[in-house]
């Protein structure tokens, strides 16, 4: 009867870092919408008898500007959708030991099997793994 060996499964935690820049085009088009216009008469009208001419410019107009400094806050959330694909495995070289020099299993069977064969046969078997 052989004693069973427990095998601890080793893990190797890693993390990957990817630098990226997210870009979101933003267009700001300032606008001004006037509210309701209110016209008030200030005092009583002036009535001139005798055809006194009006002062000012015929079909005249008066222009002015109003400006307002604004600060516009735009809440934006940057993030990323992550999709994880399948696991790919690329196996490396397999190495072994002759005559149990680096056997870590401590199995009596492993050592007796290796000592039963000569060194060149064991080396040839390990190379072909």
PDB file of C-alpha atoms in Angstrom:
ATOM      1  CA  UNK A   1       0.000   0.000   0.000  1.00  0.00           C
ATOM      2  CA  UNK A   2       1.354   3.416  -0.945  1.00  0.00           C
ATOM      3  CA  UNK A   3       0.937   6.547   1.136  1.00  0.00           C
ATOM      4  CA  UNK A   4      -0.807   9.345  -0.777  1.00  0.00           C
ATOM      5  CA  UNK A   5       0.903  12.703  -0.961  1.00  0.00           C
ATOM      6  CA  UNK A   6      -1.152  15.882  -0.769  1.00  0.00           C
ATOM      7  CA  UNK A   7      -0.432  18.308  -3.571  1.00  0.00           C
ATOM      8  CA  UNK A   8      -0.796  21.990  -2.853  1.00  0.00           C
ATOM      9  CA  UNK A   9      -1.954  23.896  -5.868  1.00  0.00           C
ATOM     10  CA  UNK A  10       0.253  26.954  -6.215  1.00  0.00           C
ATOM     11  CA  UNK A  11      -1.113  30.191  -7.522  1.00  0.00           C
ATOM     12  CA  UNK A  12       0.709  33.160  -8.879  1.00  0.00           C
ATOM     13  CA  UNK A  13      -1.389  36.320  -8.529  1.00  0.00           C
ATOM     14  CA  UNK A  14      -0.558  38.955 -11.119  1.00  0.00           C
ATOM     15  CA  UNK A  15      -2.089  42.167 -12.269  1.00  0.00           C
ATOM     16  CA  UNK A  16      -1.990  43.927 -15.587  1.00  0.00           C
ATOM     17  CA  UNK A  17      -1.915  47.650 -16.111  1.00  0.00           C
ATOM     18  CA  UNK A  18      -2.892  49.350 -19.319  1.00  0.00           C
ATOM     19  CA  UNK A  19      -2.599  53.063 -19.783  1.00  0.00           C
ATOM     20  CA  UNK A  20      -5.139  54.682 -22.049  1.00  0.00           C
ATOM     21  CA  UNK A  21      -6.661  58.048 -22.689  1.00  0.00           C
ATOM     22  CA  UNK A  22     -10.371  58.498 -23.052  1.00  0.00           C
ATOM     23  CA  UNK A  23     -11.540  61.394 -25.162  1.00  0.00           C
ATOM     24  CA  UNK A  24     -15.004  62.892 -25.329  1.00  0.00           C
ATOM     25  CA  UNK A  25     -15.649  65.724 -27.778  1.00  0.00           C
ATOM     26  CA  UNK A  26     -17.654  68.524 -26.203  1.00  0.00           C
ATOM     27  CA  UNK A  27     -19.144  71.473 -28.053  1.00  0.00           C
ATOM     28  CA  UNK A  28     -20.335  74.533 -26.152  1.00  0.00           C
ATOM     29  CA  UNK A  29     -22.581  76.929 -28.010  1.00  0.00           C
ATOM     30  CA  UNK A  30     -23.434  79.893 -25.816  1.00  0.00           C
ATOM     31  CA  UNK A  31     -26.845  81.383 -26.323  1.00  0.00           C
ATOM     32  CA  UNK A  32     -28.978  84.189 -24.985  1.00  0.00           C
ATOM     33  CA  UNK A  33     -32.726  84.133 -25.006  1.00  0.00           C
ATOM     34  CA  UNK A  34     -34.441  87.380 -24.118  1.00  0.00           C
ATOM     35  CA  UNK A  35     -37.291  87.219 -21.708  1.00  0.00           C
ATOM     36  CA  UNK A  36     -40.591  89.062 -22.154  1.00  0.00           C
ATOM     37  CA  UNK A  37     -40.028  92.687 -23.169  1.00  0.00           C
ATOM     38  CA  UNK A  38     -41.645  95.254 -20.958  1.00  0.00           C
ATOM     39  CA  UNK A  39     -42.199  98.835 -22.168  1.00  0.00           C
ATOM     40  CA  UNK A  40     -43.192 101.450 -19.662  1.00  0.00           C
ATOM     41  CA  UNK A  41     -44.261 105.008 -20.325  1.00  0.00           C
ATOM     42  CA  UNK A  42     -42.494 107.418 -18.044  1.00  0.00           C
ATOM     43  CA  UNK A  43     -44.787 110.314 -17.211  1.00  0.00           C
ATOM     44  CA  UNK A  44     -47.446 111.978 -19.386  1.00  0.00           C
ATOM     45  CA  UNK A  45     -46.939 112.433 -23.164  1.00  0.00           C
ATOM     46  CA  UNK A  46     -45.725 115.810 -24.427  1.00  0.00           C
ATOM     47  CA  UNK A  47     -47.929 117.355 -27.032  1.00  0.00           C
ATOM     48  CA  UNK A  48     -46.562 120.229 -29.129  1.00  0.00           C
ATOM     49  CA  UNK A  49     -48.956 122.449 -31.000  1.00  0.00           C
ATOM     50  CA  UNK A  50     -47.978 124.255 -34.153  1.00  0.00           C
ATOM     51  CA  UNK A  51     -46.136 121.444 -35.913  1.00  0.00           C
ATOM     52  CA  UNK A  52     -42.863 121.645 -34.045  1.00  0.00           C
ATOM     53  CA  UNK A  53     -40.521 119.127 -35.686  1.00  0.00           C
ATOM     54  CA  UNK A  54     -39.370 116.020 -33.799  1.00  0.00           C
ATOM     55  CA  UNK A  55     -35.773 115.899 -32.772  1.00  0.00           C
ATOM     56  CA  UNK A  56     -33.594 112.859 -33.441  1.00  0.00           C
ATOM     57  CA  UNK A  57     -32.907 110.751 -36.543  1.00  0.00           C
ATOM     58  CA  UNK A  58     -35.678 109.693 -38.919  1.00  0.00           C
ATOM     59  CA  UNK A  59     -36.220 105.913 -38.706  1.00  0.00           C
ATOM     60  CA  UNK A  60     -33.468 105.891 -36.149  1.00  0.00           C
ATOM     61  CA  UNK A  61     -32.591 103.118 -33.834  1.00  0.00           C
ATOM     62  CA  UNK A  62     -30.608 102.652 -30.684  1.00  0.00           C
ATOM     63  CA  UNK A  63     -28.274  99.678 -30.290  1.00  0.00           C
ATOM     64  CA  UNK A  64     -26.516  98.369 -27.244  1.00  0.00           C
ATOM     65  CA  UNK A  65     -25.062  95.093 -26.074  1.00  0.00           C
ATOM     66  CA  UNK A  66     -25.375  93.139 -22.895  1.00  0.00           C
ATOM     67  CA  UNK A  67     -22.747  90.576 -22.012  1.00  0.00           C
ATOM     68  CA  UNK A  68     -22.600  88.089 -19.213  1.00  0.00           C
ATOM     69  CA  UNK A  69     -19.605  86.069 -18.114  1.00  0.00           C
ATOM     70  CA  UNK A  70     -20.582  82.419 -17.607  1.00  0.00           C
ATOM     71  CA  UNK A  71     -19.090  79.351 -16.029  1.00  0.00           C
ATOM     72  CA  UNK A  72     -20.459  76.106 -17.383  1.00  0.00           C
ATOM     73  CA  UNK A  73     -20.028  72.873 -15.413  1.00  0.00           C
ATOM     74  CA  UNK A  74     -20.503  69.647 -17.322  1.00  0.00           C
ATOM     75  CA  UNK A  75     -20.552  66.451 -15.269  1.00  0.00           C
ATOM     76  CA  UNK A  76     -18.801  63.638 -17.145  1.00  0.00           C
ATOM     77  CA  UNK A  77     -18.117  60.121 -15.954  1.00  0.00           C
ATOM     78  CA  UNK A  78     -15.156  58.371 -17.535  1.00  0.00           C
ATOM     79  CA  UNK A  79     -14.903  54.621 -17.354  1.00  0.00           C
ATOM     80  CA  UNK A  80     -14.309  51.554 -19.423  1.00  0.00           C
ATOM     81  CA  UNK A  81     -16.217  48.425 -20.296  1.00  0.00           C
ATOM     82  CA  UNK A  82     -13.993  45.432 -19.718  1.00  0.00           C
ATOM     83  CA  UNK A  83     -14.333  42.141 -21.562  1.00  0.00           C
ATOM     84  CA  UNK A  84     -12.190  39.248 -20.443  1.00  0.00           C
ATOM     85  CA  UNK A  85     -11.479  36.570 -23.029  1.00  0.00           C
ATOM     86  CA  UNK A  86     -10.448  32.945 -22.809  1.00  0.00           C
ATOM     87  CA  UNK A  87      -7.292  31.830 -21.046  1.00  0.00           C
ATOM     88  CA  UNK A  88      -4.400  31.011 -23.361  1.00  0.00           C
ATOM     89  CA  UNK A  89      -1.596  28.781 -22.203  1.00  0.00           C
ATOM     90  CA  UNK A  90       1.864  28.673 -23.748  1.00  0.00           C
ATOM     91  CA  UNK A  91       3.873  25.876 -22.253  1.00  0.00           C
ATOM     92  CA  UNK A  92       7.540  26.331 -21.614  1.00  0.00           C
ATOM     93  CA  UNK A  93      10.345  23.796 -21.431  1.00  0.00           C
ATOM     94  CA  UNK A  94       9.966  20.833 -19.090  1.00  0.00           C
ATOM     95  CA  UNK A  95      12.983  19.909 -17.043  1.00  0.00           C
ATOM     96  CA  UNK A  96      13.691  16.899 -14.877  1.00  0.00           C
ATOM     97  CA  UNK A  97      16.372  15.335 -12.722  1.00  0.00           C
ATOM     98  CA  UNK A  98      18.448  12.215 -12.987  1.00  0.00           C
ATOM     99  CA  UNK A  99      18.551   9.705 -10.122  1.00  0.00           C
ATOM    100  CA  UNK A 100      16.151  11.742  -8.050  1.00  0.00           C
ATOM    101  CA  UNK A 101      18.632  14.620  -7.500  1.00  0.00           C
ATOM    102  CA  UNK A 102      15.832  17.180  -7.391  1.00  0.00           C
ATOM    103  CA  UNK A 103      12.767  15.033  -6.807  1.00  0.00           C
ATOM    104  CA  UNK A 104      10.507  16.906  -4.362  1.00  0.00           C
ATOM    105  CA  UNK A 105       7.827  14.262  -4.099  1.00  0.00           C
ATOM    106  CA  UNK A 106       9.780  12.137  -1.551  1.00  0.00           C
ATOM    107  CA  UNK A 107       8.169   9.034  -3.016  1.00  0.00           C
ATOM    108  CA  UNK A 108      10.006   5.788  -2.383  1.00  0.00           C
ATOM    109  CA  UNK A 109       8.532   4.510  -5.652  1.00  0.00           C
ATOM    110  CA  UNK A 110       9.936   7.459  -7.607  1.00  0.00           C
ATOM    111  CA  UNK A 111      13.451   6.889  -6.254  1.00  0.00           C
ATOM    112  CA  UNK A 112      13.374   3.113  -6.769  1.00  0.00           C
ATOM    113  CA  UNK A 113      12.192   3.525 -10.388  1.00  0.00           C
ATOM    114  CA  UNK A 114      15.020   5.923 -11.144  1.00  0.00           C
ATOM    115  CA  UNK A 115      17.705   3.793  -9.531  1.00  0.00           C
ATOM    116  CA  UNK A 116      16.507   0.712 -11.449  1.00  0.00           C
ATOM    117  CA  UNK A 117      17.469   2.295 -14.787  1.00  0.00           C
ATOM    118  CA  UNK A 118      20.865   3.513 -15.824  1.00  0.00           C
ATOM    119  CA  UNK A 119      21.633   7.267 -16.037  1.00  0.00           C
ATOM    120  CA  UNK A 120      21.664   7.555 -19.844  1.00  0.00           C
ATOM    121  CA  UNK A 121      18.239   5.869 -20.232  1.00  0.00           C
ATOM    122  CA  UNK A 122      16.680   8.226 -17.643  1.00  0.00           C
ATOM    123  CA  UNK A 123      18.261  11.282 -19.284  1.00  0.00           C
ATOM    124  CA  UNK A 124      16.908  10.174 -22.674  1.00  0.00           C
ATOM    125  CA  UNK A 125      13.378   9.748 -21.232  1.00  0.00           C
ATOM    126  CA  UNK A 126      13.451  13.232 -19.645  1.00  0.00           C
ATOM    127  CA  UNK A 127      14.600  14.848 -22.889  1.00  0.00           C
ATOM    128  CA  UNK A 128      11.639  13.297 -24.716  1.00  0.00           C
ATOM    129  CA  UNK A 129       9.000  14.631 -22.305  1.00  0.00           C
TER     130      UNK A 129
END
